XYZ file of C-alpha atoms in Angstrom:
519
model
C 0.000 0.000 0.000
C 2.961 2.398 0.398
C 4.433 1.903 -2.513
C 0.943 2.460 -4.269
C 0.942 5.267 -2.538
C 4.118 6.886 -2.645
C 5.768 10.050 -3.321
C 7.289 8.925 -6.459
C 4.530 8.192 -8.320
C 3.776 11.396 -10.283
C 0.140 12.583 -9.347
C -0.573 13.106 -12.851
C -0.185 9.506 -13.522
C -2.334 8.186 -10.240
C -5.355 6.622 -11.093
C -8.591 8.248 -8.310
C -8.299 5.067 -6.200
C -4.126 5.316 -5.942
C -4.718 9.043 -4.753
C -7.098 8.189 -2.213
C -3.987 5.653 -0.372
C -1.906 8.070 -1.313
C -3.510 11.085 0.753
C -4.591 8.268 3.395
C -0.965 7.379 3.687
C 0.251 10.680 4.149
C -2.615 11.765 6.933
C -1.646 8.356 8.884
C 2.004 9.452 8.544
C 1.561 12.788 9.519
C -0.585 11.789 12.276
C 1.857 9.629 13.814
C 4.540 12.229 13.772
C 2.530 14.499 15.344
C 2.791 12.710 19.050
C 4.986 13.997 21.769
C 7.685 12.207 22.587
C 6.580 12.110 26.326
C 3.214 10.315 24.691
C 4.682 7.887 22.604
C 4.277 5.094 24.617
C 0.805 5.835 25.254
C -0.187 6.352 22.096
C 1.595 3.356 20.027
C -1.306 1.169 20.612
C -3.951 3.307 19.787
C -1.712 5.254 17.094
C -1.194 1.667 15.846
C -4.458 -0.128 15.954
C -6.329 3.594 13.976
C -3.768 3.368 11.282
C -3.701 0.046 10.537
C -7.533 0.457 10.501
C -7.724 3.248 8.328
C -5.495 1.262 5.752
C -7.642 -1.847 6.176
C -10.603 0.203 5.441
C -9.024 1.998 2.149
C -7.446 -1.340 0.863
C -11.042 -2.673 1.158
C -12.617 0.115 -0.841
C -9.090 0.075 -3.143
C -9.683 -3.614 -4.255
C -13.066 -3.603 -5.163
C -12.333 -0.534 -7.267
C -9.177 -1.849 -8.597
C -10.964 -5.414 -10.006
C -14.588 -4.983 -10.231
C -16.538 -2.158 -11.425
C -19.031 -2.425 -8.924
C -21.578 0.103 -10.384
C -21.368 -1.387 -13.780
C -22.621 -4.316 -12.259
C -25.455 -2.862 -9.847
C -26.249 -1.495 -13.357
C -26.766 -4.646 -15.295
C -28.553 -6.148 -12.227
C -31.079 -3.213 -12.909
C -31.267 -3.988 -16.494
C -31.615 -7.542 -15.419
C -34.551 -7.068 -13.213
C -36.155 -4.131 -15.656
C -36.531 -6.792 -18.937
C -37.914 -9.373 -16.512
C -40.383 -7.081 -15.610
C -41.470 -5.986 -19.090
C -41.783 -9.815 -20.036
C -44.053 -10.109 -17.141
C -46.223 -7.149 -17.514
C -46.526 -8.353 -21.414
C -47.511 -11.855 -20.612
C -45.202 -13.414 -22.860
C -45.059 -17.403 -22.793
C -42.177 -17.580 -24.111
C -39.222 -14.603 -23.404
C -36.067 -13.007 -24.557
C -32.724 -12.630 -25.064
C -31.012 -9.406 -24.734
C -27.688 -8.069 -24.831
C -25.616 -4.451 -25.007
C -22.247 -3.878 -26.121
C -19.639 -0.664 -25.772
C -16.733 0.538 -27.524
C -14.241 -0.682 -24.756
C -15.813 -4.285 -25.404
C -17.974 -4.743 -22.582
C -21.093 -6.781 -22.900
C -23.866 -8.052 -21.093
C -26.251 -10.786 -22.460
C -29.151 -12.169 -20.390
C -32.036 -14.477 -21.340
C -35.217 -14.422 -19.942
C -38.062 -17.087 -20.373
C -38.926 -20.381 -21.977
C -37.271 -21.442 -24.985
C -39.195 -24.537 -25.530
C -42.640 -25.999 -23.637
C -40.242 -28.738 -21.714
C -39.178 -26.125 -19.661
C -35.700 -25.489 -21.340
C -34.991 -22.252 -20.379
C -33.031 -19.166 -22.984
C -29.920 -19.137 -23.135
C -27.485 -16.384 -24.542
C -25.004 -18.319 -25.944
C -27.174 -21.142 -27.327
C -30.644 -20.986 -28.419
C -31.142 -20.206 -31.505
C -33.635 -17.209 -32.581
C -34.550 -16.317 -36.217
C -33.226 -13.044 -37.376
C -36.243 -11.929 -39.250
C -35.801 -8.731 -41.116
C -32.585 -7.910 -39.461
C -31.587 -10.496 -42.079
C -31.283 -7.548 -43.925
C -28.254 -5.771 -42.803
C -26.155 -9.135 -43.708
C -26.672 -8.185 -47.626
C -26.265 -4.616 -46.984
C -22.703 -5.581 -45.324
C -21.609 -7.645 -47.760
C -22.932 -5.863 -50.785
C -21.096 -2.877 -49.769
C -18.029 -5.220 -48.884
C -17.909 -5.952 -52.144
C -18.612 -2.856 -53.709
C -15.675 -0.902 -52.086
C -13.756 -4.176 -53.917
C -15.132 -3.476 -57.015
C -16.303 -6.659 -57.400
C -20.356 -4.794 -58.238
C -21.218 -1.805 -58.889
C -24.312 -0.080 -56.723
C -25.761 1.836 -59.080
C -25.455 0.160 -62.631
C -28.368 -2.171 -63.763
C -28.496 -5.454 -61.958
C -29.494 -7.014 -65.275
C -26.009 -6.546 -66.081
C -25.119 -8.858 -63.629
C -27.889 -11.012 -63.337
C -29.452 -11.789 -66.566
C -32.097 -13.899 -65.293
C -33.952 -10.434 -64.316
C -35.942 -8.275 -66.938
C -37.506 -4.860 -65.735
C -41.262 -4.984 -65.974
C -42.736 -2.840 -68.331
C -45.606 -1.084 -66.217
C -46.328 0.122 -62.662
C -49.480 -0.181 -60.904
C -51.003 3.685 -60.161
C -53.482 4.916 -58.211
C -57.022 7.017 -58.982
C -55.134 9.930 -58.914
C -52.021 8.320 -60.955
C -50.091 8.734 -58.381
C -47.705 5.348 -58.150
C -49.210 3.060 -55.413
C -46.551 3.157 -53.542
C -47.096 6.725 -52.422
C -50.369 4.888 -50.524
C -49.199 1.451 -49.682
C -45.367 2.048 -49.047
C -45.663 0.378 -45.546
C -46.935 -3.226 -47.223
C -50.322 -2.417 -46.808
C -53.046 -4.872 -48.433
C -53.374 -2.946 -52.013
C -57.229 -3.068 -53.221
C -57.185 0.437 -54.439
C -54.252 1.118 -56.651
C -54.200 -1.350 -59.312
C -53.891 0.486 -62.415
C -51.035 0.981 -64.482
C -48.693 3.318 -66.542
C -45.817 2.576 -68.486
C -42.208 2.965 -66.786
C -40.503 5.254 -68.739
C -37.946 4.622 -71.667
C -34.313 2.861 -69.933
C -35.452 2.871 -66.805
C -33.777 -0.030 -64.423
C -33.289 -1.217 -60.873
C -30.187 -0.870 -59.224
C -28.391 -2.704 -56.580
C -28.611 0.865 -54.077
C -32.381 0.717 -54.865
C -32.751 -2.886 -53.755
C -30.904 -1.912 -51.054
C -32.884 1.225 -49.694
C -36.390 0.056 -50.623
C -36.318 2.417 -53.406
C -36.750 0.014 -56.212
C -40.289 -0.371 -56.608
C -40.549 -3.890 -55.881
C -43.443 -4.711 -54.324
C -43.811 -6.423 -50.360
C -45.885 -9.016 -49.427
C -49.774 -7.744 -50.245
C -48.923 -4.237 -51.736
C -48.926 -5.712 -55.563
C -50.491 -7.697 -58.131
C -48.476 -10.925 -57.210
C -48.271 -13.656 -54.193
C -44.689 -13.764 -54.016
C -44.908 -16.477 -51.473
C -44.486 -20.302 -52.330
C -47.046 -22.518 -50.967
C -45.699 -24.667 -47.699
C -45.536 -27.715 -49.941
C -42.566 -26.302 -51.173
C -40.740 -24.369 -49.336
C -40.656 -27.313 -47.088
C -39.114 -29.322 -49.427
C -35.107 -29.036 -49.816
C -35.440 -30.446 -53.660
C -37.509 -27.794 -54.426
C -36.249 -25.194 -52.063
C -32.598 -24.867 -53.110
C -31.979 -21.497 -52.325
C -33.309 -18.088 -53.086
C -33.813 -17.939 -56.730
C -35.891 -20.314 -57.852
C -39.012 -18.086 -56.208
C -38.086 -15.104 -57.714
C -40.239 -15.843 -60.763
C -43.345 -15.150 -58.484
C -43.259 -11.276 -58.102
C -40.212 -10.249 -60.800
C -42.686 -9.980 -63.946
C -44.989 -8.654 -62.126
C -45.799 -4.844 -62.303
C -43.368 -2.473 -60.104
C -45.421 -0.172 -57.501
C -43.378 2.666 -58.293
C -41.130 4.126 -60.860
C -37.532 2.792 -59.158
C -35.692 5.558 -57.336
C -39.240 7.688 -56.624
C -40.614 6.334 -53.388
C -39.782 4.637 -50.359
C -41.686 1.195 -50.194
C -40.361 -1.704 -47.685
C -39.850 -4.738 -49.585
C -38.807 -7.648 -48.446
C -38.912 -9.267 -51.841
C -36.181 -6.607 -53.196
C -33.587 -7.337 -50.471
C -34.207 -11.372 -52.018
C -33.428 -10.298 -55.572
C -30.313 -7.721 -54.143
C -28.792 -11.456 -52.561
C -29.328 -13.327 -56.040
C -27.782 -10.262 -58.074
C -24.611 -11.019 -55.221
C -24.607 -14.525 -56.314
C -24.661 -13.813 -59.543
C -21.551 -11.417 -59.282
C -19.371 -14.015 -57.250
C -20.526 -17.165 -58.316
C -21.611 -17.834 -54.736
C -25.114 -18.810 -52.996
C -25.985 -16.183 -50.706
C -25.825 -18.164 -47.719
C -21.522 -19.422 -48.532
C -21.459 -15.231 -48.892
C -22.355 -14.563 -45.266
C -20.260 -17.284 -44.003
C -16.802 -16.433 -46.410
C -17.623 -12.485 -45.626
C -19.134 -12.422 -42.155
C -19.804 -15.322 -40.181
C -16.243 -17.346 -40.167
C -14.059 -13.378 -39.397
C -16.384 -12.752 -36.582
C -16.664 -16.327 -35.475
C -20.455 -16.119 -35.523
C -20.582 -19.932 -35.142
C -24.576 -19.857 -35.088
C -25.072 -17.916 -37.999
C -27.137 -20.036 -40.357
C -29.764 -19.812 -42.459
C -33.319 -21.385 -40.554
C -33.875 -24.464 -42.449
C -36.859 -25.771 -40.891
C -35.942 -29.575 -42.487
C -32.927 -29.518 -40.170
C -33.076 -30.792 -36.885
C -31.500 -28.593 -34.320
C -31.944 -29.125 -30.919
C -30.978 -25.471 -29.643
C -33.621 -23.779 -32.440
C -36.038 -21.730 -29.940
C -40.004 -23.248 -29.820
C -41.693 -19.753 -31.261
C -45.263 -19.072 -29.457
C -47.879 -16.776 -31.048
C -50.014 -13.791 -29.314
C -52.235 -16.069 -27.705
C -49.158 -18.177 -25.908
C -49.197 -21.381 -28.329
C -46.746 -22.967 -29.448
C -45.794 -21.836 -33.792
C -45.971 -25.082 -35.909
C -43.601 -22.799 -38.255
C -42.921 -23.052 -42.215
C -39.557 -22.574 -43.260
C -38.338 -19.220 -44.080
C -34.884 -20.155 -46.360
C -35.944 -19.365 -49.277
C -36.624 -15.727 -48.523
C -32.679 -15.536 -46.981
C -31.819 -12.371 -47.898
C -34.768 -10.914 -46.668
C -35.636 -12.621 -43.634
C -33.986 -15.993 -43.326
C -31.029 -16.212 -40.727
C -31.338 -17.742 -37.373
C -28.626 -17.864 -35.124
C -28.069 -16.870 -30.514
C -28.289 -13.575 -29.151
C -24.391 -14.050 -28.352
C -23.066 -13.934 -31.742
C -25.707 -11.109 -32.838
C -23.952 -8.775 -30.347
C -20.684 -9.949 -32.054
C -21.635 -8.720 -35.069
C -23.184 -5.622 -33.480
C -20.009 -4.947 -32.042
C -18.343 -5.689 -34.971
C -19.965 -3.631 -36.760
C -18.748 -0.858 -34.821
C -15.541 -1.157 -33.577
C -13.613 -3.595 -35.456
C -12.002 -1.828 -38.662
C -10.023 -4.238 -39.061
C -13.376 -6.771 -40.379
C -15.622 -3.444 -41.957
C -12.781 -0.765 -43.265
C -13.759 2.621 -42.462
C -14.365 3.331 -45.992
C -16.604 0.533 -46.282
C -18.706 2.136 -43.921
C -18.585 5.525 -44.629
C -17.735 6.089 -48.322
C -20.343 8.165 -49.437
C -20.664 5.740 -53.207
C -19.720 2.704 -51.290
C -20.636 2.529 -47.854
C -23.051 1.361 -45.256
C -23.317 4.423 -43.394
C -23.160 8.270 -45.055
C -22.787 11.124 -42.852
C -23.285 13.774 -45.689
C -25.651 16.192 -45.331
C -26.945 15.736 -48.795
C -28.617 12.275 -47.961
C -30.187 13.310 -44.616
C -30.749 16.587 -42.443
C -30.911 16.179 -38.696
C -33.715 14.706 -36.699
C -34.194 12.670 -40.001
C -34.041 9.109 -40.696
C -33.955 7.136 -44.149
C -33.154 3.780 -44.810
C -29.805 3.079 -46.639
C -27.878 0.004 -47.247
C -30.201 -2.232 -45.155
C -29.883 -0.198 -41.791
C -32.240 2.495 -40.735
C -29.865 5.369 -40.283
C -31.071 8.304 -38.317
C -29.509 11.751 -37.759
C -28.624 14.082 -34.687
C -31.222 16.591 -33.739
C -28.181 19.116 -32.891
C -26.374 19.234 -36.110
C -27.328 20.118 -39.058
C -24.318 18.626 -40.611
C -25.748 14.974 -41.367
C -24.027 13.253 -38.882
C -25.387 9.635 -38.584
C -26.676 9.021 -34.598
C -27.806 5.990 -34.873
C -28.337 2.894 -36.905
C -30.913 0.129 -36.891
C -33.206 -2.858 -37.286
C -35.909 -4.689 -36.141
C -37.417 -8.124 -37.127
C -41.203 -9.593 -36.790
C -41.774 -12.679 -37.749
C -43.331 -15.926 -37.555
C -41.798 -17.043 -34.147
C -40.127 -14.014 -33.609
C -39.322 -10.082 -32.666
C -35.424 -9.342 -33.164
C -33.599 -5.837 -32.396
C -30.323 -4.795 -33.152
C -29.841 -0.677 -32.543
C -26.112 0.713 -32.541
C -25.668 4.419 -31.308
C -22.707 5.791 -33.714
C -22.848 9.732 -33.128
C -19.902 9.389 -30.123
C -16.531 7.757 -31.298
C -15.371 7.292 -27.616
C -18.578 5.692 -26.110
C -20.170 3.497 -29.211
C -22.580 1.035 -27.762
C -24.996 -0.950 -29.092
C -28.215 -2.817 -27.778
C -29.700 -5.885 -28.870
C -32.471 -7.779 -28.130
C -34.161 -11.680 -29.378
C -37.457 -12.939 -28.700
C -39.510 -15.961 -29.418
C -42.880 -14.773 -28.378
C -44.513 -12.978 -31.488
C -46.241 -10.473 -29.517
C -42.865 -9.090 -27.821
C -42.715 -5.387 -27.720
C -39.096 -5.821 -28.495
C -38.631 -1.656 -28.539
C -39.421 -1.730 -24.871
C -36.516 -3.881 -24.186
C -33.971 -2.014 -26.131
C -34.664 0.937 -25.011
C -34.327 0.298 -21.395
C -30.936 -1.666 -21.905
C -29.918 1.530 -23.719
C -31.094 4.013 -21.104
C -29.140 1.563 -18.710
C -26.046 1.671 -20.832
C -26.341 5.574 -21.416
C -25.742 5.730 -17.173
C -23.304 4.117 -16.777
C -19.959 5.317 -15.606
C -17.600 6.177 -18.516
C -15.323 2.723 -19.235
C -11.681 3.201 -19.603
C -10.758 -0.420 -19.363
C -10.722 -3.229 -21.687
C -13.599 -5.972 -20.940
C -13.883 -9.138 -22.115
C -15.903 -12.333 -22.431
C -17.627 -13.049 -26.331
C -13.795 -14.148 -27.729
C -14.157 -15.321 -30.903
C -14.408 -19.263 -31.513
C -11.539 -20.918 -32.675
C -13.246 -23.535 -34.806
C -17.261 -23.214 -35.310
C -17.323 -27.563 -35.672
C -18.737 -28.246 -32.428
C -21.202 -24.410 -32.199
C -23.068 -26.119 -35.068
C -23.333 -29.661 -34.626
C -26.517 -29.117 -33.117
C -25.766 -30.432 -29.837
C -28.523 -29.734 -27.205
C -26.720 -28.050 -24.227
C -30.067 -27.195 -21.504
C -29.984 -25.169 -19.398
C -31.710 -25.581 -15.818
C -32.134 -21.398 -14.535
C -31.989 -18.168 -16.011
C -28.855 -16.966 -17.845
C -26.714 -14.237 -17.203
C -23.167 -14.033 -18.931
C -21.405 -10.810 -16.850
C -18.259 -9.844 -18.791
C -15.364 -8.659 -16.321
C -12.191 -6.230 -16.570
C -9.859 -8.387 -18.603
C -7.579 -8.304 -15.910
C -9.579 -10.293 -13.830
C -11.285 -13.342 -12.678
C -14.106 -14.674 -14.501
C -16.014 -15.694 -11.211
C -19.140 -14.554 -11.173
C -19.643 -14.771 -7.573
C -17.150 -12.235 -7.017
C -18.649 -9.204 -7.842
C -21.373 -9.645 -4.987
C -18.781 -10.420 -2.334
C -16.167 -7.651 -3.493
C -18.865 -4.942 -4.076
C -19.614 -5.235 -0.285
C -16.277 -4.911 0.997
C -16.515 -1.281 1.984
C -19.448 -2.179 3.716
C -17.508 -4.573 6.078
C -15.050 -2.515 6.570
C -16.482 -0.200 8.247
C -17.889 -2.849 10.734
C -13.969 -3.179 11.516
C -14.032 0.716 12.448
């Protein structure tokens, strides 16, 4: 303690808990000095038995301080207790999974619920949720991967690249000739706009278009087509081999909008942006995400949901009256909506997403022709939002200069309600938030937002944490191996300096308060 405390260390280089010993060491040395001679005697034992007291008490505070960041984790107990409480005040029957992540690489998962009707509780780090729509964001990542390569080109005609697709020749207009799209743009059921006009002369689609919703392609019930196969089908790996073969039920059908006009959610465009990617490497969507995203990150469960496979650790889904989902497959709609994998590796590639520019250059995610993310003033003003590159991208309501605050994505589906939200407006303090469900009727925004709120209070980090290392060989994460769990899960990541005991923050965090029992 004295030599933490000592003169020679140069106060500018003391951390707060070294200068507390250090001032403590100096009163208890002054104070000692300070007797009279004539006293000495006296005093030794009580000089003696208040110093070494004193000490005991700031070595007590000191180590707690030193190895455990005790409010961090009073923190995450909070956030702990807050998302059990909004799973019990919604009524789900099944629960959640939910996770948030910082720039210094601290993370905290927990999971919440049933994952099956046997009783097998959520787990983190092994049961698996379907992405839904967050699907998404995996071919905006790797399109613009390979865009900053040069390997496609974002806005040149994906007929170029993918032959297979011809641009329709009409688009379906409204009473007032306005493009449907300006009514329906959310996917809502279209009875009302079913007329059509002629796209103009050279119009095509482009890869940015797909990308953005901007193509005209129409969602689920907002066209002329039903671009979904029948069960019988998709259900059947001979017939279901991939993505493309069910592209023929919505691509000759008329657009909803002249491409590059309107906004219009689609989930049908983000399936024909993953075939024009196949098309330009010579590789099926799904070996894509694995070459370019799951295998670098080590997202072992990253997989597309193929409902013919047996997996033990794939979550039982439960609808909004609290039955169990008797679910069709969603693989053939992959680029739109057909990933599965654990909450665990989805805050890896949250977090990867953010920090690690080693995986996602900075130019990849900032370029303005190129990448995910544009903070340019020319492509949003602040307090705006538009949707880019498969991310909803929002900007800060102090700045007028474009700067991207945050970036997002949620997912509702069939067994599912998935949130990934990644606040990019402070270099220092980038977090993220992420949250899995298997109860359709989640209110999955609730969650996020209070793990963000909690993660927005928390004392500033200036230490490196650890716990989600990266696999060293994904073999055994997707054998399917059942691993079941018997309680609730909590994974609590720790300084990287110390113990991974988790029983050690509740006896450390105490300390002080036994301490002073020794006063």
């Amino acid at each position: 303690i004295q030599g933490a405390a000592s003169d020679r260390l140069p106060p500018s280089t003391r951390t707060p808990s070294k200068q507390i010993l250090h001032k403590a060491f100096l009163t208890v040395h002054s104070y000692s000095s300070a007797a009279p001679a004539s006293n000495v005697s006296t005093m030794m034992g009580v000089r003696d038995l208040v110093a070494t007291r004193i000490l005991i008490l700031l070595v007590l505070i000191y180590l707690p301080m030193k190895a455990w960041p005790c409010e961090m984790i009073r923190e995450n107990l909070r956030v702990d207790s807050a998302v059990a409480s909004i799973m019990q005040s919604q009524g789900l029957q099944g629960g959640f999974a939910s996770g948030s992540g910082t720039a210094s690489g601290f993370v905290y998962t927990v999971g919440r619920g049933e994952a099956k009707p046997d009783g097998t509780v959520i787990d983190p780090s092994t049961t698996l949720f379907r992405w839904a729509s967050m699907s998404k964001t995996l071919v905006g990542v790797t399109a613009a991967m390979l865009a900053t390569q040069g390997i496609v080109d974002l806005d040149a005609d994906i007929s170029q690249v993918f032959s297979g697709y011809s641009i329709p020749e009409t688009f379906l207009v409204c009473a007032d000739n306005e493009a449907a799209a300006s009514k329906h743009a959310d996917g809502s059921w279209n009875e009302d706009c079913l007329g059509q006009q002629t796209l103009p002369s050279g119009t095509y689609v482009t890869l940015r278009q797909l990308l953005s919703h901007r193509s005209g392609i129409q969602h689920y019930s907002n066209g002329r087509a039903n671009p979904v196969p029948p069960y019988t089908d998709t259900g059947d790996p001979l017939v279901n081999t991939g993505i493309e073969w069910a592209l023929h039920l919505f691509t000759s059908s008329p657009l909803i909008a002249i491409p590059g006009t309107y906004f219009s959610y689609s989930t049908f465009g983000f399936n024909l942006a993953a075939v024009v990617l196949e098309h330009a490497t010579g590789k099926s969507f799904a070996t894509l995400v694995k070459d370019v995203i799951a295998e670098p990150l080590g997202l072992c469960s990253l997989q597309p949901d193929y409902e013919w496979v047996v997996n033990d650790n794939r979550a039982t889904g439960y609808d909004y009256n609290g039955n169990a989902v008797c679910s069709s497959d969603v693989s053939w709609k992959l680029g739109g909506g057909g990933f599965m994998s654990t909450l665990d590796d989805l805050v890896r590639y949250g977090q990867a997403l953010l920090t690690n520019t080693t995986w996602l250059s900075e130019r990849t995610r900032t370029d303005a022709k190129t990448g995910v993310w544009v903070n340019n003033v020319d492509h949003a003003t602040a307090g705006s939002c538009q949707y880019s590159m498969g991310f909803s991208q929002c900007y800060s309501n102090s700045s007028s200069s474009g700067i991207l605050h945050n970036t997002s994505h949620t997912g509702a589906q069939q067994k599912t309600k998935t949130m990934l939200l990644l606040d990019t407006a402070h270099p220092s303090s980038l977090h993220g938030v992420y949250a899995m469900s298997n109860s359709e009727n989640a209110k999955i925004r609730n969650v996020g937002q209070t793990l963000l709120d909690a993660l927005e209070k928390q004392l500033p980090l200036d230490r490196n944490y650890s716990c989600l290392n990266t696999p060293t060989s994904c073999t055994e994460v997707r054998s399917g191996s059942s691993v079941k769990a018997t309680t609730d899960s909590m994974m609590l990541c720790v300084p990287s300096d110390a113990s991974h005991n988790t029983r050690r923050p509740s006896v450390f965090c105490i300390l002080p308060i036994l301490s002073l029992l020794l006063l």
